[in-house]
PDB file of C-alpha atoms in Angstrom:
ATOM      1  CA  UNK I  21      14.249  30.998  21.259  1.00 38.00           C
ATOM      2  CA  UNK I  22      17.958  30.834  19.873  1.00 44.00           C
ATOM      3  CA  UNK I  23      18.414  30.055  15.946  1.00 49.00           C
ATOM      4  CA  UNK I  24      21.116  28.274  16.938  1.00 60.00           C
ATOM      5  CA  UNK I  25      19.376  25.698  18.976  1.00 75.00           C
ATOM      6  CA  UNK I  26      20.608  21.750  18.109  1.00 82.00           C
ATOM      7  CA  UNK I  27      18.795  20.657  15.292  1.00 89.00           C
ATOM      8  CA  UNK I  28      18.638  16.520  15.858  1.00 87.00           C
ATOM      9  CA  UNK I  29      16.858  15.803  12.306  1.00 90.00           C
ATOM     10  CA  UNK I  30      19.216  17.925  10.526  1.00 93.00           C
ATOM     11  CA  UNK I  31      22.257  16.629  12.437  1.00 91.00           C
ATOM     12  CA  UNK I  32      21.163  12.933  11.945  1.00 90.00           C
ATOM     13  CA  UNK I  33      20.196  13.668   8.441  1.00 92.00           C
ATOM     14  CA  UNK I  34      23.638  14.936   7.280  1.00 93.00           C
ATOM     15  CA  UNK I  35      25.055  12.020   8.761  1.00 89.00           C
ATOM     16  CA  UNK I  36      23.571   9.922   6.778  1.00 88.00           C
ATOM     17  CA  UNK I  37      23.467  10.825   3.476  1.00 90.00           C
ATOM     18  CA  UNK I  38      27.260  11.667   3.967  1.00 87.00           C
ATOM     19  CA  UNK I  39      27.677   7.571   5.057  1.00 82.00           C
ATOM     20  CA  UNK I  40      25.085   6.825   1.515  1.00 82.00           C
ATOM     21  CA  UNK I  41      27.234   9.333  -0.771  1.00 83.00           C
ATOM     22  CA  UNK I  42      29.648   7.347   0.548  1.00 79.00           C
ATOM     23  CA  UNK I  43      29.382   4.275  -0.565  1.00 69.00           C
ATOM     24  CA  UNK I  44      27.529   4.693  -3.618  1.00 59.00           C
ATOM     25  CA  UNK I  45      30.257   3.807  -5.508  1.00 59.00           C
ATOM     26  CA  UNK I  46      29.982   0.470  -4.290  1.00 61.00           C
ATOM     27  CA  UNK I  47      26.298   0.469  -3.939  1.00 55.00           C
ATOM     28  CA  UNK I  48      26.630  -0.278  -0.136  1.00 64.00           C
ATOM     29  CA  UNK I  49      24.331   1.934   2.433  1.00 70.00           C
ATOM     30  CA  UNK I  50      25.508   2.728   6.038  1.00 67.00           C
ATOM     31  CA  UNK I  51      24.162  -0.908   7.599  1.00 70.00           C
ATOM     32  CA  UNK I  52      26.329  -2.554   5.563  1.00 65.00           C
ATOM     33  CA  UNK I  53      29.505  -1.448   6.932  1.00 60.00           C
ATOM     34  CA  UNK I  54      31.205  -1.208   9.724  1.00 53.00           C
ATOM     35  CA  UNK I  55      29.067  -2.505  12.740  1.00 52.00           C
ATOM     36  CA  UNK I  56      25.911  -2.122  11.253  1.00 51.00           C
ATOM     37  CA  UNK I  57      25.226  -6.465  12.066  1.00 62.00           C
ATOM     38  CA  UNK I  58      24.898  -5.750  15.389  1.00 80.00           C
ATOM     39  CA  UNK I  59      22.229  -4.394  17.127  1.00 86.00           C
ATOM     40  CA  UNK I  60      22.874  -0.895  19.072  1.00 92.00           C
ATOM     41  CA  UNK I  61      22.226  -1.162  22.847  1.00 93.00           C
ATOM     42  CA  UNK I  62      22.407   1.396  25.423  1.00 95.00           C
ATOM     43  CA  UNK I  63      24.536  -0.019  28.283  1.00 95.00           C
ATOM     44  CA  UNK I  64      21.798   0.753  31.544  1.00 94.00           C
ATOM     45  CA  UNK I  65      18.794  -1.046  30.340  1.00 93.00           C
ATOM     46  CA  UNK I  66      20.294  -3.555  27.857  1.00 91.00           C
ATOM     47  CA  UNK I  67      17.572  -2.951  25.618  1.00 92.00           C
ATOM     48  CA  UNK I  68      17.691  -2.280  21.905  1.00 91.00           C
ATOM     49  CA  UNK I  69      17.772   1.196  19.870  1.00 93.00           C
ATOM     50  CA  UNK I  70      14.930   1.598  18.101  1.00 91.00           C
ATOM     51  CA  UNK I  71      14.020   3.120  14.245  1.00 91.00           C
ATOM     52  CA  UNK I  72      16.343   6.161  13.408  1.00 91.00           C
ATOM     53  CA  UNK I  73      18.166   5.442  16.518  1.00 94.00           C
ATOM     54  CA  UNK I  74      19.607   2.125  14.836  1.00 92.00           C
ATOM     55  CA  UNK I  75      20.288   3.593  11.923  1.00 89.00           C
ATOM     56  CA  UNK I  76      22.256   7.353  12.956  1.00 92.00           C
ATOM     57  CA  UNK I  77      23.908   5.074  15.854  1.00 93.00           C
ATOM     58  CA  UNK I  78      25.399   2.389  12.792  1.00 90.00           C
ATOM     59  CA  UNK I  79      26.432   5.638  10.751  1.00 89.00           C
ATOM     60  CA  UNK I  80      28.458   6.786  13.244  1.00 91.00           C
ATOM     61  CA  UNK I  81      30.418   3.881  14.924  1.00 89.00           C
ATOM     62  CA  UNK I  82      31.314   3.549  10.676  1.00 84.00           C
ATOM     63  CA  UNK I  83      33.056   6.393  10.803  1.00 85.00           C
ATOM     64  CA  UNK I  84      34.711   6.431  13.773  1.00 88.00           C
ATOM     65  CA  UNK I  85      35.654   2.760  13.260  1.00 87.00           C
ATOM     66  CA  UNK I  86      33.924   1.378  16.700  1.00 89.00           C
ATOM     67  CA  UNK I  87      33.984  -2.305  17.001  1.00 85.00           C
ATOM     68  CA  UNK I  88      31.429  -2.510  19.787  1.00 89.00           C
ATOM     69  CA  UNK I  89      27.521  -2.362  20.101  1.00 90.00           C
ATOM     70  CA  UNK I  90      27.251  -0.318  23.685  1.00 94.00           C
ATOM     71  CA  UNK I  91      25.614   2.873  24.160  1.00 96.00           C
ATOM     72  CA  UNK I  92      25.397   4.724  26.948  1.00 97.00           C
ATOM     73  CA  UNK I  93      25.028   8.080  28.542  1.00 97.00           C
ATOM     74  CA  UNK I  94      27.544   9.807  30.686  1.00 96.00           C
ATOM     75  CA  UNK I  95      25.957   9.187  33.332  1.00 96.00           C
ATOM     76  CA  UNK I  96      25.334   5.707  32.776  1.00 97.00           C
ATOM     77  CA  UNK I  97      28.894   4.458  31.800  1.00 97.00           C
ATOM     78  CA  UNK I  98      29.892   6.003  35.296  1.00 96.00           C
ATOM     79  CA  UNK I  99      27.260   3.930  36.961  1.00 95.00           C
ATOM     80  CA  UNK I 100      28.640   1.090  35.278  1.00 93.00           C
ATOM     81  CA  UNK I 101      32.220   2.175  37.468  1.00 94.00           C
ATOM     82  CA  UNK I 102      33.376   3.344  33.863  1.00 95.00           C
ATOM     83  CA  UNK I 103      34.737   6.800  32.537  1.00 96.00           C
ATOM     84  CA  UNK I 104      34.431   8.744  28.923  1.00 97.00           C
ATOM     85  CA  UNK I 105      37.679   9.781  27.862  1.00 96.00           C
ATOM     86  CA  UNK I 106      38.200  12.822  28.250  1.00 95.00           C
ATOM     87  CA  UNK I 107      37.784  15.315  24.634  1.00 96.00           C
ATOM     88  CA  UNK I 108      35.588  12.114  22.674  1.00 97.00           C
ATOM     89  CA  UNK I 109      33.077  13.221  21.034  1.00 96.00           C
ATOM     90  CA  UNK I 110      29.266  12.659  21.526  1.00 97.00           C
ATOM     91  CA  UNK I 111      26.465  10.088  19.143  1.00 96.00           C
ATOM     92  CA  UNK I 112      23.634  11.349  19.470  1.00 95.00           C
ATOM     93  CA  UNK I 113      19.683   9.756  19.784  1.00 95.00           C
ATOM     94  CA  UNK I 114      16.348  11.161  19.768  1.00 92.00           C
ATOM     95  CA  UNK I 115      13.072  10.510  22.228  1.00 87.00           C
ATOM     96  CA  UNK I 116       9.878  11.915  21.363  1.00 80.00           C
ATOM     97  CA  UNK I 117       8.543  13.866  24.687  1.00 76.00           C
ATOM     98  CA  UNK I 118       3.959  14.546  24.055  1.00 72.00           C
ATOM     99  CA  UNK I 119       3.474  17.655  25.680  1.00 70.00           C
ATOM    100  CA  UNK I 120       0.392  19.880  25.990  1.00 68.00           C
ATOM    101  CA  UNK I 121       0.203  22.832  24.390  1.00 62.00           C
ATOM    102  CA  UNK I 122      -2.960  25.566  23.516  1.00 64.00           C
ATOM    103  CA  UNK I 123      -4.925  25.402  21.148  1.00 60.00           C
ATOM    104  CA  UNK I 124      -5.285  28.003  18.371  1.00 60.00           C
ATOM    105  CA  UNK I 125      -9.234  28.046  18.849  1.00 57.00           C
ATOM    106  CA  UNK I 126     -10.583  30.338  20.906  1.00 55.00           C
ATOM    107  CA  UNK I 127     -12.101  27.762  23.514  1.00 55.00           C
ATOM    108  CA  UNK I 128     -10.495  28.534  26.895  1.00 55.00           C
ATOM    109  CA  UNK I 129      -9.633  24.842  27.720  1.00 56.00           C
ATOM    110  CA  UNK I 130      -8.875  23.437  24.026  1.00 56.00           C
ATOM    111  CA  UNK I 131      -5.345  22.111  23.723  1.00 57.00           C
ATOM    112  CA  UNK I 132      -3.803  19.938  21.835  1.00 65.00           C
ATOM    113  CA  UNK I 133      -0.854  17.036  22.322  1.00 66.00           C
ATOM    114  CA  UNK I 134       2.140  17.365  20.266  1.00 70.00           C
ATOM    115  CA  UNK I 135       5.252  15.339  20.304  1.00 68.00           C
ATOM    116  CA  UNK I 136       8.572  17.196  20.798  1.00 75.00           C
ATOM    117  CA  UNK I 137      12.114  15.520  20.166  1.00 79.00           C
ATOM    118  CA  UNK I 138      14.941  15.579  22.503  1.00 86.00           C
ATOM    119  CA  UNK I 139      18.504  14.864  21.843  1.00 92.00           C
ATOM    120  CA  UNK I 140      20.502  12.995  24.096  1.00 94.00           C
ATOM    121  CA  UNK I 141      24.290  12.274  23.663  1.00 96.00           C
ATOM    122  CA  UNK I 142      25.878   9.331  23.562  1.00 98.00           C
ATOM    123  CA  UNK I 143      28.964   7.202  23.512  1.00 98.00           C
ATOM    124  CA  UNK I 144      29.869   4.087  21.822  1.00 96.00           C
ATOM    125  CA  UNK I 145      32.058   1.181  24.721  1.00 95.00           C
ATOM    126  CA  UNK I 146      35.357   2.189  22.539  1.00 94.00           C
ATOM    127  CA  UNK I 147      35.219   5.648  23.717  1.00 96.00           C
ATOM    128  CA  UNK I 148      35.134   4.541  27.990  1.00 96.00           C
ATOM    129  CA  UNK I 149      37.815   3.252  30.196  1.00 95.00           C
ATOM    130  CA  UNK I 150      37.467   0.974  32.646  1.00 93.00           C
ATOM    131  CA  UNK I 151      34.758  -1.354  31.392  1.00 88.00           C
ATOM    132  CA  UNK I 152      34.737  -4.843  29.513  1.00 76.00           C
ATOM    133  CA  UNK I 153      32.624  -5.246  26.663  1.00 64.00           C
ATOM    134  CA  UNK I 154      32.260  -8.864  27.170  1.00 56.00           C
ATOM    135  CA  UNK I 155      30.449  -8.669  30.046  1.00 55.00           C
ATOM    136  CA  UNK I 156      27.263  -6.967  28.741  1.00 54.00           C
ATOM    137  CA  UNK I 157      24.581  -8.954  26.382  1.00 47.00           C
ATOM    138  CA  UNK I 158      21.131  -7.257  25.171  1.00 43.00           C
ATOM    139  CA  UNK I 159      17.777  -8.095  27.637  1.00 41.00           C
ATOM    140  CA  UNK I 160      16.617  -9.197  24.654  1.00 38.00           C
ATOM    141  CA  UNK I 161      17.254 -12.780  23.004  1.00 39.00           C
ATOM    142  CA  UNK I 162      18.740 -13.029  19.992  1.00 41.00           C
ATOM    143  CA  UNK I 163      15.733 -15.656  18.044  1.00 42.00           C
ATOM    144  CA  UNK I 164      17.263 -19.041  17.161  1.00 47.00           C
ATOM    145  CA  UNK I 165      15.863 -19.958  13.176  1.00 80.00           C
ATOM    146  CA  UNK I 166      15.700 -17.810  10.949  1.00 90.00           C
ATOM    147  CA  UNK I 167      13.121 -19.719   8.798  1.00 90.00           C
ATOM    148  CA  UNK I 168      11.526 -20.707  11.609  1.00 91.00           C
ATOM    149  CA  UNK I 169      11.021 -16.655  12.393  1.00 93.00           C
ATOM    150  CA  UNK I 170      10.388 -16.513   8.588  1.00 94.00           C
ATOM    151  CA  UNK I 171       7.364 -19.201   8.613  1.00 93.00           C
ATOM    152  CA  UNK I 172       5.708 -18.494  11.954  1.00 92.00           C
ATOM    153  CA  UNK I 173       4.669 -14.759   9.724  1.00 95.00           C
ATOM    154  CA  UNK I 174       2.605 -16.592   7.491  1.00 95.00           C
ATOM    155  CA  UNK I 175       3.136 -15.371   4.588  1.00 97.00           C
ATOM    156  CA  UNK I 176       3.161 -17.426   1.153  1.00 98.00           C
ATOM    157  CA  UNK I 177       6.644 -17.518  -0.572  1.00 97.00           C
ATOM    158  CA  UNK I 178       6.580 -18.862  -4.645  1.00 97.00           C
ATOM    159  CA  UNK I 179      10.425 -20.110  -5.217  1.00 96.00           C
ATOM    160  CA  UNK I 180      11.415 -19.832  -8.685  1.00 94.00           C
ATOM    161  CA  UNK I 181      12.197 -17.766 -11.413  1.00 90.00           C
ATOM    162  CA  UNK I 182      15.195 -14.800 -11.490  1.00 89.00           C
ATOM    163  CA  UNK I 183      13.193 -11.708  -9.878  1.00 92.00           C
ATOM    164  CA  UNK I 184      13.063 -11.318  -6.037  1.00 94.00           C
ATOM    165  CA  UNK I 185       9.769  -9.418  -5.783  1.00 96.00           C
ATOM    166  CA  UNK I 186       6.431  -8.727  -3.601  1.00 97.00           C
ATOM    167  CA  UNK I 187       2.851  -9.019  -5.691  1.00 97.00           C
ATOM    168  CA  UNK I 188       0.590  -6.815  -2.983  1.00 96.00           C
ATOM    169  CA  UNK I 189      -2.194  -8.722  -6.485  1.00 96.00           C
ATOM    170  CA  UNK I 190      -1.653 -12.125  -5.500  1.00 97.00           C
ATOM    171  CA  UNK I 191      -0.552 -11.592  -1.926  1.00 98.00           C
ATOM    172  CA  UNK I 192       2.456 -13.151  -2.339  1.00 98.00           C
ATOM    173  CA  UNK I 193       6.985 -13.145  -2.386  1.00 98.00           C
ATOM    174  CA  UNK I 194       7.907 -14.026  -5.460  1.00 97.00           C
ATOM    175  CA  UNK I 195      12.136 -15.509  -4.635  1.00 96.00           C
ATOM    176  CA  UNK I 196      14.244 -17.032  -6.796  1.00 95.00           C
ATOM    177  CA  UNK I 197      15.681 -20.794  -5.759  1.00 93.00           C
ATOM    178  CA  UNK I 198      17.620 -20.329  -2.843  1.00 90.00           C
ATOM    179  CA  UNK I 199      20.822 -22.525  -4.557  1.00 91.00           C
ATOM    180  CA  UNK I 200      21.055 -19.703  -7.231  1.00 91.00           C
ATOM    181  CA  UNK I 201      22.143 -16.949  -4.165  1.00 87.00           C
ATOM    182  CA  UNK I 202      25.694 -16.949  -4.481  1.00 84.00           C
ATOM    183  CA  UNK I 203      27.903 -15.667  -0.861  1.00 76.00           C
ATOM    184  CA  UNK I 204      30.174 -11.870  -1.361  1.00 73.00           C
ATOM    185  CA  UNK I 205      32.956 -10.185   0.894  1.00 68.00           C
ATOM    186  CA  UNK I 206      30.200  -9.291   3.184  1.00 67.00           C
ATOM    187  CA  UNK I 207      27.791 -12.528   3.573  1.00 74.00           C
ATOM    188  CA  UNK I 208      27.293 -15.735   2.873  1.00 82.00           C
ATOM    189  CA  UNK I 209      25.038 -18.048   0.395  1.00 85.00           C
ATOM    190  CA  UNK I 210      22.394 -17.865   2.821  1.00 85.00           C
ATOM    191  CA  UNK I 211      22.677 -14.693   4.376  1.00 85.00           C
ATOM    192  CA  UNK I 212      21.890 -13.379   0.812  1.00 86.00           C
ATOM    193  CA  UNK I 213      18.699 -15.408   0.884  1.00 90.00           C
ATOM    194  CA  UNK I 214      17.939 -14.590   4.263  1.00 91.00           C
ATOM    195  CA  UNK I 215      18.194 -10.367   3.383  1.00 89.00           C
ATOM    196  CA  UNK I 216      17.120 -10.138   0.302  1.00 91.00           C
ATOM    197  CA  UNK I 217      13.793 -12.652   1.437  1.00 95.00           C
ATOM    198  CA  UNK I 218      13.587 -10.239   4.649  1.00 95.00           C
ATOM    199  CA  UNK I 219      13.237  -7.078   2.129  1.00 94.00           C
ATOM    200  CA  UNK I 220      10.273  -8.949   0.413  1.00 96.00           C
ATOM    201  CA  UNK I 221       8.962  -9.968   3.718  1.00 97.00           C
ATOM    202  CA  UNK I 222       9.279  -5.842   4.791  1.00 97.00           C
ATOM    203  CA  UNK I 223       7.203  -4.902   1.094  1.00 97.00           C
ATOM    204  CA  UNK I 224       4.777  -7.654   2.818  1.00 98.00           C
ATOM    205  CA  UNK I 225       3.463  -5.738   5.470  1.00 98.00           C
ATOM    206  CA  UNK I 226       2.440  -2.911   3.409  1.00 97.00           C
ATOM    207  CA  UNK I 227      -0.664  -3.681   2.604  1.00 97.00           C
ATOM    208  CA  UNK I 228      -3.510  -1.834   4.673  1.00 96.00           C
ATOM    209  CA  UNK I 229      -4.489  -4.876   6.453  1.00 95.00           C
ATOM    210  CA  UNK I 230      -1.203  -5.160   7.913  1.00 97.00           C
ATOM    211  CA  UNK I 231       0.668  -2.717   8.620  1.00 97.00           C
ATOM    212  CA  UNK I 232      -1.243   0.310   6.402  1.00 96.00           C
ATOM    213  CA  UNK I 233       1.759   2.137   4.951  1.00 96.00           C
ATOM    214  CA  UNK I 234       0.358   4.323   2.063  1.00 92.00           C
ATOM    215  CA  UNK I 235       3.932   6.936   1.870  1.00 93.00           C
ATOM    216  CA  UNK I 236       2.372   8.626  -1.628  1.00 91.00           C
ATOM    217  CA  UNK I 237       0.410  11.348   0.806  1.00 88.00           C
ATOM    218  CA  UNK I 238       3.749  12.371   2.083  1.00 90.00           C
ATOM    219  CA  UNK I 239       6.638  12.169  -0.606  1.00 93.00           C
ATOM    220  CA  UNK I 240       4.661  12.129  -3.775  1.00 90.00           C
ATOM    221  CA  UNK I 241       6.263  11.352  -6.921  1.00 88.00           C
ATOM    222  CA  UNK I 242       8.947   9.293  -4.592  1.00 91.00           C
ATOM    223  CA  UNK I 243       6.832   7.272  -2.246  1.00 93.00           C
ATOM    224  CA  UNK I 244       7.964   4.105  -4.562  1.00 91.00           C
ATOM    225  CA  UNK I 245      11.777   4.563  -4.327  1.00 91.00           C
ATOM    226  CA  UNK I 246      11.044   5.443  -0.548  1.00 94.00           C
ATOM    227  CA  UNK I 247       8.917   2.410   0.076  1.00 95.00           C
ATOM    228  CA  UNK I 248      11.495   0.776  -0.989  1.00 92.00           C
ATOM    229  CA  UNK I 249      14.168   2.441   1.669  1.00 93.00           C
ATOM    230  CA  UNK I 250      11.606   1.125   4.138  1.00 95.00           C
ATOM    231  CA  UNK I 251      12.182  -2.119   2.810  1.00 94.00           C
ATOM    232  CA  UNK I 252      16.032  -1.401   2.906  1.00 90.00           C
ATOM    233  CA  UNK I 253      16.035  -0.334   6.255  1.00 92.00           C
ATOM    234  CA  UNK I 254      12.975  -3.112   8.077  1.00 94.00           C
ATOM    235  CA  UNK I 255      15.559  -6.100   6.373  1.00 91.00           C
ATOM    236  CA  UNK I 256      18.439  -4.565   7.566  1.00 89.00           C
ATOM    237  CA  UNK I 257      16.498  -4.242  11.818  1.00 92.00           C
ATOM    238  CA  UNK I 258      15.642  -7.308  10.833  1.00 92.00           C
ATOM    239  CA  UNK I 259      19.164  -9.103   9.828  1.00 89.00           C
ATOM    240  CA  UNK I 260      20.101  -7.197  13.004  1.00 86.00           C
ATOM    241  CA  UNK I 261      17.406  -8.994  15.605  1.00 86.00           C
ATOM    242  CA  UNK I 262      18.883 -12.249  13.485  1.00 88.00           C
ATOM    243  CA  UNK I 263      22.097 -12.237  13.490  1.00 84.00           C
ATOM    244  CA  UNK I 264      22.119 -11.746   9.905  1.00 84.00           C
ATOM    245  CA  UNK I 265      24.683  -9.847   7.162  1.00 78.00           C
ATOM    246  CA  UNK I 266      22.789  -7.869   4.927  1.00 75.00           C
ATOM    247  CA  UNK I 267      23.614  -8.013   1.207  1.00 69.00           C
ATOM    248  CA  UNK I 268      23.884  -4.958  -0.049  1.00 70.00           C
ATOM    249  CA  UNK I 269      21.423  -5.307  -3.449  1.00 72.00           C
ATOM    250  CA  UNK I 270      22.713  -3.373  -6.375  1.00 70.00           C
ATOM    251  CA  UNK I 271      19.602  -2.839  -7.754  1.00 70.00           C
ATOM    252  CA  UNK I 272      18.725  -0.433  -5.561  1.00 69.00           C
ATOM    253  CA  UNK I 273      21.316   2.270  -7.547  1.00 71.00           C
ATOM    254  CA  UNK I 274      18.573   3.328  -9.176  1.00 76.00           C
ATOM    255  CA  UNK I 275      16.977   4.791  -6.120  1.00 82.00           C
ATOM    256  CA  UNK I 276      19.558   6.347  -5.017  1.00 82.00           C
ATOM    257  CA  UNK I 277      19.068   9.326  -6.797  1.00 83.00           C
ATOM    258  CA  UNK I 278      16.053   9.273  -5.236  1.00 87.00           C
ATOM    259  CA  UNK I 279      16.211   8.824  -1.654  1.00 90.00           C
ATOM    260  CA  UNK I 280      19.459  11.639  -1.443  1.00 89.00           C
ATOM    261  CA  UNK I 281      16.881  14.194  -2.747  1.00 92.00           C
ATOM    262  CA  UNK I 282      14.330  13.639  -1.005  1.00 93.00           C
ATOM    263  CA  UNK I 283      16.574  13.363   2.341  1.00 93.00           C
ATOM    264  CA  UNK I 284      18.271  16.399   1.660  1.00 94.00           C
ATOM    265  CA  UNK I 285      15.219  18.658   1.199  1.00 94.00           C
ATOM    266  CA  UNK I 286      13.496  17.184   4.009  1.00 95.00           C
ATOM    267  CA  UNK I 287      15.052  16.553   7.280  1.00 94.00           C
ATOM    268  CA  UNK I 288      12.362  14.762   8.537  1.00 93.00           C
ATOM    269  CA  UNK I 289      11.912  12.234   5.167  1.00 95.00           C
ATOM    270  CA  UNK I 290      14.974   9.572   7.055  1.00 94.00           C
ATOM    271  CA  UNK I 291      12.654   9.689  10.716  1.00 94.00           C
ATOM    272  CA  UNK I 292       9.345   8.364   8.542  1.00 95.00           C
ATOM    273  CA  UNK I 293      11.050   5.927   6.353  1.00 95.00           C
ATOM    274  CA  UNK I 294      12.751   4.596   9.456  1.00 94.00           C
ATOM    275  CA  UNK I 295       9.725   4.427  11.910  1.00 95.00           C
ATOM    276  CA  UNK I 296       7.763   2.539   9.194  1.00 96.00           C
ATOM    277  CA  UNK I 297      10.801   0.481   9.378  1.00 96.00           C
ATOM    278  CA  UNK I 298      10.503  -0.185  12.152  1.00 95.00           C
ATOM    279  CA  UNK I 299       6.665  -0.785  12.826  1.00 96.00           C
ATOM    280  CA  UNK I 300       7.015  -3.083   9.572  1.00 97.00           C
ATOM    281  CA  UNK I 301       9.660  -4.899  11.873  1.00 95.00           C
ATOM    282  CA  UNK I 302       7.822  -5.434  14.928  1.00 94.00           C
ATOM    283  CA  UNK I 303       4.946  -6.422  12.948  1.00 96.00           C
ATOM    284  CA  UNK I 304       7.013  -9.826  11.270  1.00 96.00           C
ATOM    285  CA  UNK I 305       8.565  -9.892  14.702  1.00 91.00           C
ATOM    286  CA  UNK I 306       5.251 -10.519  16.579  1.00 87.00           C
ATOM    287  CA  UNK I 307       4.029 -12.805  14.262  1.00 70.00           C
ATOM    288  CA  UNK I 308       7.396 -14.639  14.224  1.00 49.00           C
ATOM    289  CA  UNK I 309       7.493 -14.563  17.717  1.00 50.00           C
TER     290      UNK I 309
END
């Protein structure tokens, strides 16, 4: 197999690292800028992209200035009567296919199943001609009340003090009072409160009886920082689902060096973090449905 074969893991990791580095001076991540507030949707199925594909498409939309949240392959756009403009550069999404391979053992029928990543080129609605952006909506309905969504998770939330955190020993989320949150250039005071609470709710899913998320075996001494990345991504995914603008967290400045070091050393690290974040958001959405 050619050594020059396209590596989707490295490609997406490099794009995300560059985007993180571009916003580090303002303590903003890729999901705080550009179209990070809207969930990318496939034009053919109307389904929302999941996991690392959400992050990858957010990054490319931001870098290229795309305003639409709609994406599709060349053929999918053609099926809609639209044409990808000549010279447009594709973005990539990754899908995993399970195949059966022969194991290393001596048994004649000894085989195992492995996941292989498949990269698929897609184009944003801003890159095509002959399509009306306003005619397509996501197949999944947006949740109509953030408060009711949070209440249905069953998490114990204690208001008071000046720090937002999840306390595993008590199995409680502690939040400052709503009145202590202020708005910013990117979000209202209410959105700042909700995005912070959704971050802590993602932490709340970590224990064994929920999502059983233990990153120490994969990331060692960087596990705590990577759990913060999972929570940050989980909050971003949930905010996109609920229509809430994500508030940048200045306290994450202390984790940026860890995140960039791990991502640069391990091209699959962001895939793991995004997968765990997606798992947490699905768990919370199931309880909050």
